[in-house]
CSV table of C-alpha atoms and ligand atoms in Angstrom, one decimal:
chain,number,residue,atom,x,y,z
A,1,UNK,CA,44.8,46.8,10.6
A,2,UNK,CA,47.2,49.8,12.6
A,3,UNK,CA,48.1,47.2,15.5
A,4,UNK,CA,49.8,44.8,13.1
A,5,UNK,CA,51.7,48.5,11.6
A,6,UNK,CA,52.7,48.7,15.7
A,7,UNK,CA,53.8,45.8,16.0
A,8,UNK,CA,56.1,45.6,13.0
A,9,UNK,CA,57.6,48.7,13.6
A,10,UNK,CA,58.6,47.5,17.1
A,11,UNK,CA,59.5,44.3,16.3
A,12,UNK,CA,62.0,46.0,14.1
A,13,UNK,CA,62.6,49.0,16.8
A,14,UNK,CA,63.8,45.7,18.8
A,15,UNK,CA,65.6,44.2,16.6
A,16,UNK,CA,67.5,47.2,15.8
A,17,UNK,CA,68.3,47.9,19.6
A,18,UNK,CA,69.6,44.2,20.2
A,19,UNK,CA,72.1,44.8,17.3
A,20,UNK,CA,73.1,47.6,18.1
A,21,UNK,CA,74.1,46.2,22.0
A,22,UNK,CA,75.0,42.5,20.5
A,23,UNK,CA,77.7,44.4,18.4
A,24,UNK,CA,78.7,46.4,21.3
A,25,UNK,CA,79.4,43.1,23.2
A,26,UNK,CA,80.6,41.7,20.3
A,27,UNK,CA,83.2,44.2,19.0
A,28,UNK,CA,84.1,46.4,21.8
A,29,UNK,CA,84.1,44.1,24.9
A,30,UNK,CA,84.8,41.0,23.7
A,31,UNK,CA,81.9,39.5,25.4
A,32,UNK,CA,81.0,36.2,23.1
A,33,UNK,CA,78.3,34.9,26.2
A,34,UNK,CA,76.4,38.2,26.3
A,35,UNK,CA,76.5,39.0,22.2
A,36,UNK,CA,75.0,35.1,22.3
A,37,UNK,CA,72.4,35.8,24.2
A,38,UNK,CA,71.2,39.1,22.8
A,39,UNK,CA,71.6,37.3,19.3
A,40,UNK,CA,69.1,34.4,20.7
A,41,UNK,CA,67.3,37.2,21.6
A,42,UNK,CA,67.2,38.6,18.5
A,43,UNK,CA,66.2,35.9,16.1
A,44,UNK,CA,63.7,34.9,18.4
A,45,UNK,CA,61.6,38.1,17.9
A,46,UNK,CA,62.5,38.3,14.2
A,47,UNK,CA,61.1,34.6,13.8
A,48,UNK,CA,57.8,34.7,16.0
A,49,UNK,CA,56.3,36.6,13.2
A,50,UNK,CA,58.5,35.7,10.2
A,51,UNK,CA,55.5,33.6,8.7
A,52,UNK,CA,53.0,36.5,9.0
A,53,UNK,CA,51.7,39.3,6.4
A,54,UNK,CA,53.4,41.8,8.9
A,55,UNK,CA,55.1,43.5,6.3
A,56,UNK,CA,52.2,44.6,3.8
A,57,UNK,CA,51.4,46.7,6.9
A,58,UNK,CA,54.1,48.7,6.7
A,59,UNK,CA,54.4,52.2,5.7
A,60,UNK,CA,57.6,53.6,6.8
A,61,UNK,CA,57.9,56.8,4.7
A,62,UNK,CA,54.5,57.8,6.1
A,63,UNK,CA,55.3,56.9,9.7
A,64,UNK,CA,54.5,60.6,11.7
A,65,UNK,CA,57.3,59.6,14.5
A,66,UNK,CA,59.9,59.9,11.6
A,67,UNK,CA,59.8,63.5,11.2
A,68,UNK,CA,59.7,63.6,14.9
A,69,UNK,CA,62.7,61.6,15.4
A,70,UNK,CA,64.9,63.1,12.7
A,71,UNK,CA,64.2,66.4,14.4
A,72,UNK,CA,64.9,65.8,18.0
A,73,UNK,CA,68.0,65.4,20.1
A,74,UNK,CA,67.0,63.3,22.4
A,75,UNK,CA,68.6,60.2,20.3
A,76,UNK,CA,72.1,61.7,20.9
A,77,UNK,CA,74.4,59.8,23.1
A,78,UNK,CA,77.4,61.1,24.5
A,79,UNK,CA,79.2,58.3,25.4
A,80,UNK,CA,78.9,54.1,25.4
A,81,UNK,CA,77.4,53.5,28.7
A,82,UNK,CA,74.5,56.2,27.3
A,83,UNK,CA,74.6,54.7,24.3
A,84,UNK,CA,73.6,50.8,25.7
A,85,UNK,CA,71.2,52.3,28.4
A,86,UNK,CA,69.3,53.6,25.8
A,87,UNK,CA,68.9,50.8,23.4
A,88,UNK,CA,68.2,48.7,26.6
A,89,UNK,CA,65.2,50.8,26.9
A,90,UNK,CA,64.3,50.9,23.4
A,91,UNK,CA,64.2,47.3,23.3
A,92,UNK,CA,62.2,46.9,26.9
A,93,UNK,CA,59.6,49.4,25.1
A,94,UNK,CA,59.3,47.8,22.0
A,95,UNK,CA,59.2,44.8,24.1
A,96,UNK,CA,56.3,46.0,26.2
A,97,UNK,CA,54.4,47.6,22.8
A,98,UNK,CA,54.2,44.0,21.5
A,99,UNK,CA,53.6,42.7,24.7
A,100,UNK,CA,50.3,44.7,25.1
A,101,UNK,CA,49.3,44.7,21.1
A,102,UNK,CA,49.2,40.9,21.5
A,103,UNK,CA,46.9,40.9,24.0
A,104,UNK,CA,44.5,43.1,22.0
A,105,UNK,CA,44.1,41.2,19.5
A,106,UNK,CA,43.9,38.0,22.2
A,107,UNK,CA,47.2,36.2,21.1
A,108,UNK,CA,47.8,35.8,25.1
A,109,UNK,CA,50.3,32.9,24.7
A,110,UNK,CA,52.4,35.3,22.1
A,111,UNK,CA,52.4,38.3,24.3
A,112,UNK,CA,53.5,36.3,27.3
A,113,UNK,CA,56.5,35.1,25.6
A,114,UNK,CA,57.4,38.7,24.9
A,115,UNK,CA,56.7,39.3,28.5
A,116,UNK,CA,59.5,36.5,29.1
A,117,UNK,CA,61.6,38.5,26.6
A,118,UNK,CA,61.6,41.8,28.6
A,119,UNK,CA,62.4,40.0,31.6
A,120,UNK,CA,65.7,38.4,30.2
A,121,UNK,CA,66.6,41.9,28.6
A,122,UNK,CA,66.5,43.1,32.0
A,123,UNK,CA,68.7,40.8,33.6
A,124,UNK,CA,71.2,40.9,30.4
A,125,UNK,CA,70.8,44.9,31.2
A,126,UNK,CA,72.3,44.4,34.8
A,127,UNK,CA,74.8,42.0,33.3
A,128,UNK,CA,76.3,44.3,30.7
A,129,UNK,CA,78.9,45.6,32.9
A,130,UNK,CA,75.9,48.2,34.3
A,131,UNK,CA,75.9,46.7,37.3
A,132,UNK,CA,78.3,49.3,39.3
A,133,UNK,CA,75.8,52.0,39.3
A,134,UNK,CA,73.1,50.2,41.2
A,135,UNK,CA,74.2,51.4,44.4
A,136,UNK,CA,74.4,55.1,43.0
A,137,UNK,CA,71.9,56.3,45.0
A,138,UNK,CA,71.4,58.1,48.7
A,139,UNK,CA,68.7,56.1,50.7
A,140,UNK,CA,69.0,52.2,50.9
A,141,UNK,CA,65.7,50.9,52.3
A,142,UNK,CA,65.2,48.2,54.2
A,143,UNK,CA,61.6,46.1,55.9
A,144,UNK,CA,61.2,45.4,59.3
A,145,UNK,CA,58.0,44.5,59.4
A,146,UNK,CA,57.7,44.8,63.6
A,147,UNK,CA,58.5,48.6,63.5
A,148,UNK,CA,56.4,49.5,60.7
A,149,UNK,CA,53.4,51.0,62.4
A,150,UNK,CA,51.3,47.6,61.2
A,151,UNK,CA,51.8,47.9,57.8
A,152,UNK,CA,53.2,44.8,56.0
A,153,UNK,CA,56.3,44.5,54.6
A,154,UNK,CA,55.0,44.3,51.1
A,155,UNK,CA,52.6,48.0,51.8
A,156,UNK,CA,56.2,49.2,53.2
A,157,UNK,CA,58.0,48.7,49.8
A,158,UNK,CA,55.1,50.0,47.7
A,159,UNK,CA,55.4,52.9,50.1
A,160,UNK,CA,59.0,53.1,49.9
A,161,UNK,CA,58.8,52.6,45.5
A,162,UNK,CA,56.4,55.4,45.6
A,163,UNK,CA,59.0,57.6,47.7
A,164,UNK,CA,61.3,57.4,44.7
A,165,UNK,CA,63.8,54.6,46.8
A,166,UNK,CA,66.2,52.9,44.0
A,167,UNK,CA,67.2,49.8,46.2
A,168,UNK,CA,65.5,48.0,48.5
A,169,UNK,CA,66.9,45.0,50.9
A,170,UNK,CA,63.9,42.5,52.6
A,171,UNK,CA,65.3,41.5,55.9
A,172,UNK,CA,62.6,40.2,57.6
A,173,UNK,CA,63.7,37.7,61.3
A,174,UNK,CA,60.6,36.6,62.6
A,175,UNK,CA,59.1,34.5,59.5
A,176,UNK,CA,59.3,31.5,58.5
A,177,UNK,CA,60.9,30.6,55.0
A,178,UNK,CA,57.5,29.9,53.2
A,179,UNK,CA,56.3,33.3,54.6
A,180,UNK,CA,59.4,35.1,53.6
A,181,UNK,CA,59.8,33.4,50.2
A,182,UNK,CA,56.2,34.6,49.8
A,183,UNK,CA,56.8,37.9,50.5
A,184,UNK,CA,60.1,38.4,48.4
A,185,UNK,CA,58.3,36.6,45.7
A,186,UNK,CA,56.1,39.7,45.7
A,187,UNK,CA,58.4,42.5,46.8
A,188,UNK,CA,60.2,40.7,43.3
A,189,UNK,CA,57.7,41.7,41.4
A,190,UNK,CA,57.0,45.3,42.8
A,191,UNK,CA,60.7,46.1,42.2
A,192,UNK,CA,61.3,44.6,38.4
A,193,UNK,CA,58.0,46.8,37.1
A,194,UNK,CA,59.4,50.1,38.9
A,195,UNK,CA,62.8,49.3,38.2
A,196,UNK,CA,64.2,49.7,41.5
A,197,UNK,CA,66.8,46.9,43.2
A,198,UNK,CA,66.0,44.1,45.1
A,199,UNK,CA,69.0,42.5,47.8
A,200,UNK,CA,67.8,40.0,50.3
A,201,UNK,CA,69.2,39.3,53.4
A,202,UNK,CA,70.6,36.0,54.6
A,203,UNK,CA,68.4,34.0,52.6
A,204,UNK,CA,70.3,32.8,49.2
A,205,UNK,CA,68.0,30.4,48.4
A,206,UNK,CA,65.4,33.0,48.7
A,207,UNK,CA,67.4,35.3,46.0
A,208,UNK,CA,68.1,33.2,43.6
A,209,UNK,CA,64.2,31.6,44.0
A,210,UNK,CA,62.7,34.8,43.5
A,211,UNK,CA,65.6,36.1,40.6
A,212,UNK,CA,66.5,39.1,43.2
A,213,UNK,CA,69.2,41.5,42.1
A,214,UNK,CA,71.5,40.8,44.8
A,215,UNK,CA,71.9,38.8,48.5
A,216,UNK,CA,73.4,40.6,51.7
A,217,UNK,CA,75.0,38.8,53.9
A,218,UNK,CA,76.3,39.2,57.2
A,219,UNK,CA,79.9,38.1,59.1
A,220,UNK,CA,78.4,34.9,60.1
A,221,UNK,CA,76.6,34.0,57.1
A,222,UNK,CA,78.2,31.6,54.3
A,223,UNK,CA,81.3,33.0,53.1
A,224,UNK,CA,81.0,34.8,49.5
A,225,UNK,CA,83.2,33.0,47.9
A,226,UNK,CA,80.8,29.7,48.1
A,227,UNK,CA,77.7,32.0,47.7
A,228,UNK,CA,79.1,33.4,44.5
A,229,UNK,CA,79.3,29.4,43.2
A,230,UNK,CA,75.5,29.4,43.0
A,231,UNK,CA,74.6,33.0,42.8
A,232,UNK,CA,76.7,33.7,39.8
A,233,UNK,CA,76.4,37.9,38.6
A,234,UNK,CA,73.9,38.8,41.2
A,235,UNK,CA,74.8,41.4,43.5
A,236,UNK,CA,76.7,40.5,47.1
A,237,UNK,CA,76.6,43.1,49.7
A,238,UNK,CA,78.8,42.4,53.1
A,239,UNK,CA,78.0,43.8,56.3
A,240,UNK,CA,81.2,45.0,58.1
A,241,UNK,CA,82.4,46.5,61.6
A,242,UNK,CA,86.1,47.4,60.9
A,243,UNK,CA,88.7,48.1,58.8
A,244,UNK,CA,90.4,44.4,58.4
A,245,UNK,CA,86.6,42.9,57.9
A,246,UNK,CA,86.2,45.7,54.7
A,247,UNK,CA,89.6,44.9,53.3
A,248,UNK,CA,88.4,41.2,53.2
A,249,UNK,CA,85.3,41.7,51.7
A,250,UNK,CA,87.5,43.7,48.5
A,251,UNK,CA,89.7,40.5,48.2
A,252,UNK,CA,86.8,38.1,47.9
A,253,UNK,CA,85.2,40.0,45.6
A,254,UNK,CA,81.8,41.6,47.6
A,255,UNK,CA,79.8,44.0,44.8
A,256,UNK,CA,79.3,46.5,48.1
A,257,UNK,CA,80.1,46.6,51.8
A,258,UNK,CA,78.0,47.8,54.4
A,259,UNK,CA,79.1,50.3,57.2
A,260,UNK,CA,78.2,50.4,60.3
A,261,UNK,CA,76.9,50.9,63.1
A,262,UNK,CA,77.7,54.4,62.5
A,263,UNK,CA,75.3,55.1,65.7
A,264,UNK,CA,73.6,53.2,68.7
A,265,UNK,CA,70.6,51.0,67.7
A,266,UNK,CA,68.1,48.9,68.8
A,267,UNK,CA,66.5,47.7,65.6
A,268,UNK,CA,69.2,44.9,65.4
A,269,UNK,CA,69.5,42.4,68.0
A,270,UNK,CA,73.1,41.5,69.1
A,271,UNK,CA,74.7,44.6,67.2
A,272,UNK,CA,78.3,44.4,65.9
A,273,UNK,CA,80.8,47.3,67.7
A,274,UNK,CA,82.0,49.8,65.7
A,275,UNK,CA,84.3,53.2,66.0
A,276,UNK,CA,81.1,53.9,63.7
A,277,UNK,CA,81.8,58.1,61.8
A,278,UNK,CA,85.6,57.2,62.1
A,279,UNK,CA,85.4,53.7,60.3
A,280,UNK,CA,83.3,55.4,57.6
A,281,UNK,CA,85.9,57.6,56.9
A,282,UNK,CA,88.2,55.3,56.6
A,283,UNK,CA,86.3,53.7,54.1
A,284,UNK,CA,85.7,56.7,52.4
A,285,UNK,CA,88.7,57.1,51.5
A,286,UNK,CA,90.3,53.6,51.2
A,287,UNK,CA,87.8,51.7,49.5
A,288,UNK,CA,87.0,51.4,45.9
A,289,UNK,CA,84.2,49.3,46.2
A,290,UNK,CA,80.8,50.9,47.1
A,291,UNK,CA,79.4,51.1,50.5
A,292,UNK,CA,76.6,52.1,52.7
A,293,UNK,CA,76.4,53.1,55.8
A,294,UNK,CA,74.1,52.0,58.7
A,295,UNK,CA,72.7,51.8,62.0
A,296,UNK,CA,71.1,54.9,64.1
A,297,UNK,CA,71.0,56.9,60.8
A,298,UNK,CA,68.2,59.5,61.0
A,299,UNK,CA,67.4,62.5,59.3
A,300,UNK,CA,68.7,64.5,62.3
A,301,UNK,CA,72.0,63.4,61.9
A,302,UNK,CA,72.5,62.2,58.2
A,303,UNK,CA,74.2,65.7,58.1
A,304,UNK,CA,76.8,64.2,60.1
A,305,UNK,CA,77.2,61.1,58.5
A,306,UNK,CA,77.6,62.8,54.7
A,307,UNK,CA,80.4,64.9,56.6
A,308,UNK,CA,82.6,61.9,57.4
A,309,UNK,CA,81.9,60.6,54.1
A,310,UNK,CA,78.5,58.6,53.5
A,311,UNK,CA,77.0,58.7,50.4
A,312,UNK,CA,74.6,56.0,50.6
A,313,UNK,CA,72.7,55.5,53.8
A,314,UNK,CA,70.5,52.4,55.3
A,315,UNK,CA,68.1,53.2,57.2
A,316,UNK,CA,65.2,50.8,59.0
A,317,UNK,CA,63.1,52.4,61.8
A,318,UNK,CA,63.3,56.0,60.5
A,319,UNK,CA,62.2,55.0,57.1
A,320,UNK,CA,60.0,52.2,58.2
A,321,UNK,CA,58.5,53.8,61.6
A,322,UNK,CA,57.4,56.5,59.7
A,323,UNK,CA,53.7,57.2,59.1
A,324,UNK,CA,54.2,58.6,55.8
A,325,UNK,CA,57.3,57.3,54.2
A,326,UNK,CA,56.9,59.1,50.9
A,327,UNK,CA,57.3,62.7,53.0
A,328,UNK,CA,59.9,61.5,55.1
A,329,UNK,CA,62.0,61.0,52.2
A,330,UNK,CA,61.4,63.5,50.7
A,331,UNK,CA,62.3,65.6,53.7
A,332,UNK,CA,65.5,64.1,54.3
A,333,UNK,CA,66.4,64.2,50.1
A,334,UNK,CA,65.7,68.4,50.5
A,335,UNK,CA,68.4,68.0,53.8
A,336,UNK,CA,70.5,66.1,51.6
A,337,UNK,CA,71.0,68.6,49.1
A,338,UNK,CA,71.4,71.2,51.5
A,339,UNK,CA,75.2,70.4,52.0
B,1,LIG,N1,73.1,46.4,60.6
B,1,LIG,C1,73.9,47.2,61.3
B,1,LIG,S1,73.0,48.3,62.3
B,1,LIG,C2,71.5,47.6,61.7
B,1,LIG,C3,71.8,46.6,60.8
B,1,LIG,C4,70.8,45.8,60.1
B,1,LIG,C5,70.2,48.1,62.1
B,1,LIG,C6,69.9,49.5,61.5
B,1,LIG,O1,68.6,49.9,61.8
B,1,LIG,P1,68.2,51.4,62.2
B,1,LIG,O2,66.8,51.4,62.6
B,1,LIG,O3,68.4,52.2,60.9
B,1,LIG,O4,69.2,51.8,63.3
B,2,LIG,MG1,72.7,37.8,57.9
């Protein structure tokens, strides 16, 4: 039958990809943990069908996608970091192709284990050193469920996922932690299948519960040294007011600082001061590590902000108090590129 010829051919388009990353790890960073795990990886999927008649289905030489691939450019990869995004992908598809050919022919157990599968290969994804360019983005969105027009927090991030947003922090004050931990749980799940990053606020139990990408924490919340004890790799963002708190956050080791508040606002109770466009600037052009700025930002004055240096900007009522979020975006994306 053709769905066992799919599910060869991806098993071995997976297998392929994992050796190509596991000897990447393994010979040109030195990485013995992460060529472990993509090895594990690895022989898992070659062993869950090792027994069966897979290969009598296959017909390689026949196989229309090879004149197809042989043919194209699309497979040619400029340097390393192209080179391991793309055989991440490879192996997520293949991943996802055996996933769904499972459940075809109702081997639901089997395709939930290469469900499982996909999920580690994302997290080994943000592990392999990838992890700088998850803040390369312009708009950082953020919930507040009491400004957003009575939409809930989980409508607000579908909104905001459909709007093209690449990170996405729950901060959420009024709720209690089963409510919240319901609602990240959730959010969780929205963000791995569209790929976009998830950072909660104050909560690290929450995080690490619902496997988020990162935790943000705030000048009063646990210091990051302790919170990098139990949160390992996952991303910690800092929020800071001056120039001493952003050289701090560098020395313990904060994966991005926040910036702010650039304006007046009054979505956050008990705001930090700040000399706000002059701080940014300074950060701009004395930090290495990267940073967001916040508070008041709008799109009538994100102009201002990118002049004095912002490159990604938070924003919570003008995003969230929106009625349709996708347009504002998209508005303030066409500003964006204006300048
Ligand atoms: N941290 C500094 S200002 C602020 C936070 C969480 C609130 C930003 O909200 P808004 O509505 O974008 O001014
Ligand atoms: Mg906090």
């Amino acid at each position: 039958m053709n769905i066992y010829r799919m599910i060869d051919a991806n098993i071995n388009r997976v297998s392929e990809g994992l050796r190509v990353l596991e000897d990447i790890s393994r010979f040109i960073l030195e990485d013995s943990d992460m060529s472990r795990s993509l090895k594990e990886m690895r022989h898992i999927v070659r062993k869950s069908f090792s027994d069966s008649k897979l290969i009598t289905f296959r017909d390689s030489c026949n196989d229309l996608g090879l004149n197809i691939s042989q043919s194209s450019t699309i497979d040619n990869k400029e340097d390393l970091l192209s080179l391991v995004e793309a055989n991440f992908k490879r192996v997520q598809e293949g991943l996802r192709s055996i996933e769904e050919s499972l459940k075809v022919l109702g081997h639901y157990d089997k395709s939930k284990v290469y469900e499982r599968l996909r999920y580690e290969s994302y997290d080994l994804e943000k592990k392999f050193g990838l992890k700088k360019d998850f803040i390369d983005t312009d708009i950082y969105g953020i919930t507040a469920e009491e400004f957003s027009l009575g939409r809930t927090n989980i409508q607000v991030v579908e909104e905001m996922i459909k709007a093209g947003i690449k990170i996405i922090q729950y901060r959420e004050k009024e709720k209690s932690k089963l409510e919240k931990y319901n609602e990240c749980k959730a959010i969780r799940k929205l963000t791995k299948d569209s790929g976009v990053t998830f950072i909660v606020n104050d909560d690290v139990d929450i995080a690490i519960a619902v496997e988020a990408d990162g935790i943000h924490l705030g000048q009063d919340d646990m210091p990051i040294e302790e919170v990098r004890k139990i949160a390992g790799n996952m991303i910690i963002g800092l929020s800071t007011h001056n120039i001493k708190q952003a050289k701090t956050a560098v020395e313990k080791g904060a994966d991005y600082i926040g910036v702010g508040p650039i304006f007046n606002t009054t979505t956050k109770k008990n705001v930090e001061k700040s000399e706000g466009l002059k701080y940014l600037k300074w950060v701009s052009e004395n930090i290495q590590i990267p940073y967001v700025a916040i508070g008041g930002i709008k799109e009538s004055n994100i102009i201002e902000v990118k002049k004095y240096g912002g490159k990604c900007f938070a924003m919570i009522s003008e995003i969230v108090s929106s009625p349709d979020i996708v347009k504002k975006v998209e508005s303030i994306r066409k500003l964006l590129k204006t300048i």
